[in-house]
C-alpha positions as protocol buffer text, in pm:
chain_id: "A"
residue {
  index: 1
  type: UNK
  ca { x: -4739 y: 3835 z: -586 }
}
residue {
  index: 2
  type: UNK
  ca { x: -4986 y: 4118 z: -646 }
}
residue {
  index: 3
  type: UNK
  ca { x: -4752 y: 4355 z: -833 }
}
residue {
  index: 4
  type: UNK
  ca { x: -4474 y: 4274 z: -1075 }
}
residue {
  index: 5
  type: UNK
  ca { x: -4207 y: 4452 z: -1275 }
}
residue {
  index: 6
  type: UNK
  ca { x: -4133 y: 4258 z: -1592 }
}
residue {
  index: 7
  type: UNK
  ca { x: -3851 y: 4311 z: -1840 }
}
residue {
  index: 8
  type: UNK
  ca { x: -3924 y: 4192 z: -2195 }
}
residue {
  index: 9
  type: UNK
  ca { x: -3694 y: 4162 z: -2494 }
}
residue {
  index: 10
  type: UNK
  ca { x: -3723 y: 4000 z: -2833 }
}
residue {
  index: 11
  type: UNK
  ca { x: -3473 y: 3966 z: -3110 }
}
residue {
  index: 12
  type: UNK
  ca { x: -3400 y: 3810 z: -3443 }
}
residue {
  index: 13
  type: UNK
  ca { x: -3076 y: 3721 z: -3616 }
}
residue {
  index: 14
  type: UNK
  ca { x: -3148 y: 3853 z: -3959 }
}
residue {
  index: 15
  type: UNK
  ca { x: -3473 y: 4044 z: -3999 }
}
residue {
  index: 16
  type: UNK
  ca { x: -3663 y: 3818 z: -4044 }
}
residue {
  index: 17
  type: UNK
  ca { x: -3451 y: 3536 z: -3908 }
}
residue {
  index: 18
  type: UNK
  ca { x: -3410 y: 3303 z: -3612 }
}
residue {
  index: 19
  type: UNK
  ca { x: -3601 y: 3473 z: -3332 }
}
residue {
  index: 20
  type: UNK
  ca { x: -3662 y: 3443 z: -2961 }
}
residue {
  index: 21
  type: UNK
  ca { x: -3777 y: 3645 z: -2664 }
}
residue {
  index: 22
  type: UNK
  ca { x: -3675 y: 3671 z: -2299 }
}
residue {
  index: 23
  type: UNK
  ca { x: -3885 y: 3759 z: -1996 }
}
residue {
  index: 24
  type: UNK
  ca { x: -3742 y: 3851 z: -1656 }
}
residue {
  index: 25
  type: UNK
  ca { x: -3985 y: 3931 z: -1373 }
}
residue {
  index: 26
  type: UNK
  ca { x: -3948 y: 4073 z: -1023 }
}
residue {
  index: 27
  type: UNK
  ca { x: -4199 y: 4120 z: -743 }
}
residue {
  index: 28
  type: UNK
  ca { x: -4273 y: 4454 z: -571 }
}
residue {
  index: 29
  type: UNK
  ca { x: -3970 y: 4405 z: -342 }
}
residue {
  index: 30
  type: UNK
  ca { x: -3748 y: 4358 z: -651 }
}
residue {
  index: 31
  type: UNK
  ca { x: -3700 y: 3984 z: -587 }
}
residue {
  index: 32
  type: UNK
  ca { x: -3671 y: 3784 z: -912 }
}
residue {
  index: 33
  type: UNK
  ca { x: -3974 y: 3556 z: -958 }
}
residue {
  index: 34
  type: UNK
  ca { x: -3948 y: 3433 z: -1320 }
}
residue {
  index: 35
  type: UNK
  ca { x: -3686 y: 3404 z: -1592 }
}
residue {
  index: 36
  type: UNK
  ca { x: -3762 y: 3237 z: -1923 }
}
residue {
  index: 37
  type: UNK
  ca { x: -3710 y: 3258 z: -2295 }
}
residue {
  index: 38
  type: UNK
  ca { x: -3865 y: 3090 z: -2598 }
}
residue {
  index: 39
  type: UNK
  ca { x: -3735 y: 3019 z: -2946 }
}
residue {
  index: 40
  type: UNK
  ca { x: -3986 y: 3139 z: -3207 }
}
residue {
  index: 41
  type: UNK
  ca { x: -3846 y: 3023 z: -3541 }
}
residue {
  index: 42
  type: UNK
  ca { x: -3834 y: 3276 z: -3826 }
}
residue {
  index: 43
  type: UNK
  ca { x: -3980 y: 3616 z: -3739 }
}
residue {
  index: 44
  type: UNK
  ca { x: -3895 y: 3984 z: -3753 }
}
residue {
  index: 45
  type: UNK
  ca { x: -3742 y: 4163 z: -3458 }
}
residue {
  index: 46
  type: UNK
  ca { x: -4069 y: 4349 z: -3388 }
}
residue {
  index: 47
  type: UNK
  ca { x: -4274 y: 4029 z: -3401 }
}
residue {
  index: 48
  type: UNK
  ca { x: -4032 y: 3874 z: -3149 }
}
residue {
  index: 49
  type: UNK
  ca { x: -4065 y: 4179 z: -2920 }
}
residue {
  index: 50
  type: UNK
  ca { x: -4446 y: 4152 z: -2926 }
}
residue {
  index: 51
  type: UNK
  ca { x: -4434 y: 3774 z: -2875 }
}
residue {
  index: 52
  type: UNK
  ca { x: -4230 y: 3839 z: -2561 }
}
residue {
  index: 53
  type: UNK
  ca { x: -4479 y: 4097 z: -2439 }
}
residue {
  index: 54
  type: UNK
  ca { x: -4774 y: 3860 z: -2496 }
}
residue {
  index: 55
  type: UNK
  ca { x: -4589 y: 3582 z: -2311 }
}
residue {
  index: 56
  type: UNK
  ca { x: -4513 y: 3818 z: -2020 }
}
residue {
  index: 57
  type: UNK
  ca { x: -4878 y: 3925 z: -2001 }
}
residue {
  index: 58
  type: UNK
  ca { x: -4998 y: 3562 z: -2008 }
}
residue {
  index: 59
  type: UNK
  ca { x: -4745 y: 3470 z: -1738 }
}
residue {
  index: 60
  type: UNK
  ca { x: -4854 y: 3761 z: -1516 }
}
residue {
  index: 61
  type: UNK
  ca { x: -5222 y: 3672 z: -1558 }
}
residue {
  index: 62
  type: UNK
  ca { x: -5155 y: 3305 z: -1472 }
}
residue {
  index: 63
  type: UNK
  ca { x: -4975 y: 3421 z: -1155 }
}
residue {
  index: 64
  type: UNK
  ca { x: -5273 y: 3633 z: -1047 }
}
residue {
  index: 65
  type: UNK
  ca { x: -5080 y: 3959 z: -1072 }
}
residue {
  index: 66
  type: UNK
  ca { x: -5306 y: 4264 z: -1063 }
}
residue {
  index: 67
  type: UNK
  ca { x: -5063 y: 4550 z: -1118 }
}
residue {
  index: 68
  type: UNK
  ca { x: -4810 y: 4507 z: -1396 }
}
residue {
  index: 69
  type: UNK
  ca { x: -4525 y: 4732 z: -1498 }
}
residue {
  index: 70
  type: UNK
  ca { x: -4343 y: 4630 z: -1818 }
}
residue {
  index: 71
  type: UNK
  ca { x: -4004 y: 4759 z: -1925 }
}
residue {
  index: 72
  type: UNK
  ca { x: -3890 y: 4700 z: -2283 }
}
residue {
  index: 73
  type: UNK
  ca { x: -3619 y: 4841 z: -2507 }
}
residue {
  index: 74
  type: UNK
  ca { x: -3841 y: 4841 z: -2818 }
}
residue {
  index: 75
  type: UNK
  ca { x: -3945 y: 5204 z: -2852 }
}
residue {
  index: 76
  type: UNK
  ca { x: -4181 y: 5115 z: -3138 }
}
residue {
  index: 77
  type: UNK
  ca { x: -4371 y: 4856 z: -2931 }
}
residue {
  index: 78
  type: UNK
  ca { x: -4390 y: 5077 z: -2622 }
}
residue {
  index: 79
  type: UNK
  ca { x: -4519 y: 5374 z: -2823 }
}
residue {
  index: 80
  type: UNK
  ca { x: -4773 y: 5156 z: -3005 }
}
residue {
  index: 81
  type: UNK
  ca { x: -4895 y: 5006 z: -2676 }
}
residue {
  index: 82
  type: UNK
  ca { x: -4923 y: 5356 z: -2526 }
}
residue {
  index: 83
  type: UNK
  ca { x: -5124 y: 5478 z: -2828 }
}
residue {
  index: 84
  type: UNK
  ca { x: -4856 y: 5720 z: -2952 }
}
residue {
  index: 85
  type: UNK
  ca { x: -4796 y: 5529 z: -3277 }
}
residue {
  index: 86
  type: UNK
  ca { x: -5042 y: 5342 z: -3500 }
}
residue {
  index: 87
  type: UNK
  ca { x: -4979 y: 4977 z: -3583 }
}
residue {
  index: 88
  type: UNK
  ca { x: -4938 y: 4977 z: -3960 }
}
residue {
  index: 89
  type: UNK
  ca { x: -4781 y: 4633 z: -4007 }
}
residue {
  index: 90
  type: UNK
  ca { x: -5030 y: 4357 z: -4091 }
}
residue {
  index: 91
  type: UNK
  ca { x: -4796 y: 4105 z: -3923 }
}
residue {
  index: 92
  type: UNK
  ca { x: -4783 y: 4302 z: -3598 }
}
residue {
  index: 93
  type: UNK
  ca { x: -5154 y: 4387 z: -3573 }
}
residue {
  index: 94
  type: UNK
  ca { x: -5273 y: 4048 z: -3432 }
}
residue {
  index: 95
  type: UNK
  ca { x: -4986 y: 4046 z: -3179 }
}
residue {
  index: 96
  type: UNK
  ca { x: -5065 y: 4405 z: -3080 }
}
residue {
  index: 97
  type: UNK
  ca { x: -5435 y: 4322 z: -3042 }
}
residue {
  index: 98
  type: UNK
  ca { x: -5354 y: 4018 z: -2824 }
}
residue {
  index: 99
  type: UNK
  ca { x: -5123 y: 4229 z: -2608 }
}
residue {
  index: 100
  type: UNK
  ca { x: -5379 y: 4511 z: -2577 }
}
residue {
  index: 101
  type: UNK
  ca { x: -5659 y: 4266 z: -2484 }
}
residue {
  index: 102
  type: UNK
  ca { x: -5439 y: 4100 z: -2219 }
}
residue {
  index: 103
  type: UNK
  ca { x: -5310 y: 4433 z: -2084 }
}
residue {
  index: 104
  type: UNK
  ca { x: -5667 y: 4556 z: -2037 }
}
residue {
  index: 105
  type: UNK
  ca { x: -5734 y: 4269 z: -1793 }
}
residue {
  index: 106
  type: UNK
  ca { x: -5500 y: 4408 z: -1528 }
}
residue {
  index: 107
  type: UNK
  ca { x: -5619 y: 4647 z: -1258 }
}
residue {
  index: 108
  type: UNK
  ca { x: -5316 y: 4856 z: -1350 }
}
residue {
  index: 109
  type: UNK
  ca { x: -5092 y: 4822 z: -1655 }
}
residue {
  index: 110
  type: UNK
  ca { x: -4795 y: 5035 z: -1746 }
}
residue {
  index: 111
  type: UNK
  ca { x: -4532 y: 4992 z: -2015 }
}
residue {
  index: 112
  type: UNK
  ca { x: -4220 y: 5203 z: -2046 }
}
residue {
  index: 113
  type: UNK
  ca { x: -3922 y: 5223 z: -2276 }
}
residue {
  index: 114
  type: UNK
  ca { x: -3579 y: 5159 z: -2123 }
}
residue {
  index: 115
  type: UNK
  ca { x: -3235 y: 5164 z: -2277 }
}
residue {
  index: 116
  type: UNK
  ca { x: -3082 y: 4831 z: -2379 }
}
residue {
  index: 117
  type: UNK
  ca { x: -2833 y: 4850 z: -2091 }
}
residue {
  index: 118
  type: UNK
  ca { x: -3130 y: 4840 z: -1851 }
}
residue {
  index: 119
  type: UNK
  ca { x: -3270 y: 4525 z: -2012 }
}
residue {
  index: 120
  type: UNK
  ca { x: -2973 y: 4288 z: -1988 }
}
residue {
  index: 121
  type: UNK
  ca { x: -3146 y: 3989 z: -1824 }
}
residue {
  index: 122
  type: UNK
  ca { x: -3433 y: 3970 z: -2074 }
}
residue {
  index: 123
  type: UNK
  ca { x: -3183 y: 4017 z: -2359 }
}
residue {
  index: 124
  type: UNK
  ca { x: -2960 y: 3741 z: -2218 }
}
residue {
  index: 125
  type: UNK
  ca { x: -3257 y: 3501 z: -2194 }
}
residue {
  index: 126
  type: UNK
  ca { x: -3365 y: 3579 z: -2553 }
}
residue {
  index: 127
  type: UNK
  ca { x: -3011 y: 3507 z: -2675 }
}
residue {
  index: 128
  type: UNK
  ca { x: -2992 y: 3183 z: -2476 }
}
residue {
  index: 129
  type: UNK
  ca { x: -3317 y: 3067 z: -2639 }
}
residue {
  index: 130
  type: UNK
  ca { x: -3186 y: 3166 z: -2985 }
}
residue {
  index: 131
  type: UNK
  ca { x: -2859 y: 2980 z: -2924 }
}
residue {
  index: 132
  type: UNK
  ca { x: -3041 y: 2670 z: -2796 }
}
residue {
  index: 133
  type: UNK
  ca { x: -3317 y: 2701 z: -3059 }
}
residue {
  index: 134
  type: UNK
  ca { x: -3543 y: 2595 z: -2770 }
}
residue {
  index: 135
  type: UNK
  ca { x: -3727 y: 2720 z: -2465 }
}
residue {
  index: 136
  type: UNK
  ca { x: -3511 y: 2810 z: -2165 }
}
residue {
  index: 137
  type: UNK
  ca { x: -3613 y: 2852 z: -1805 }
}
residue {
  index: 138
  type: UNK
  ca { x: -3403 y: 2949 z: -1507 }
}
residue {
  index: 139
  type: UNK
  ca { x: -3457 y: 2951 z: -1134 }
}
residue {
  index: 140
  type: UNK
  ca { x: -3456 y: 3328 z: -1078 }
}
residue {
  index: 141
  type: UNK
  ca { x: -3381 y: 3293 z: -706 }
}
residue {
  index: 142
  type: UNK
  ca { x: -3060 y: 3096 z: -769 }
}
């Protein structure tokens, strides 16, 4: 897989509260190639969103993906990653810096905001991880 489209979502129940993220990835032909979520413990919603983005970037790098397109429903994160908003939160800064450093390692990196309805799989995986209070992984081709 040289190119991937990855959906990322993070959430918390209470802000801060129990948090998790979900990552759902497809190859260039739109075939699902990865589906996982991780429970994060107590975090804010924005920290969970960034944790999901960092995990997606690390996954893509480990798979040797060169061109990465991320879709996320966190407008704040997308605008910060695209340089439209500054990162003012001291808690978010290290996550942002990790994400930026990882993103810069791809031949091509793009991140775009999508509506929640367009991010159902990543959202579902984040909720599964929150419910289980554990990591979840699915066979995306099933």
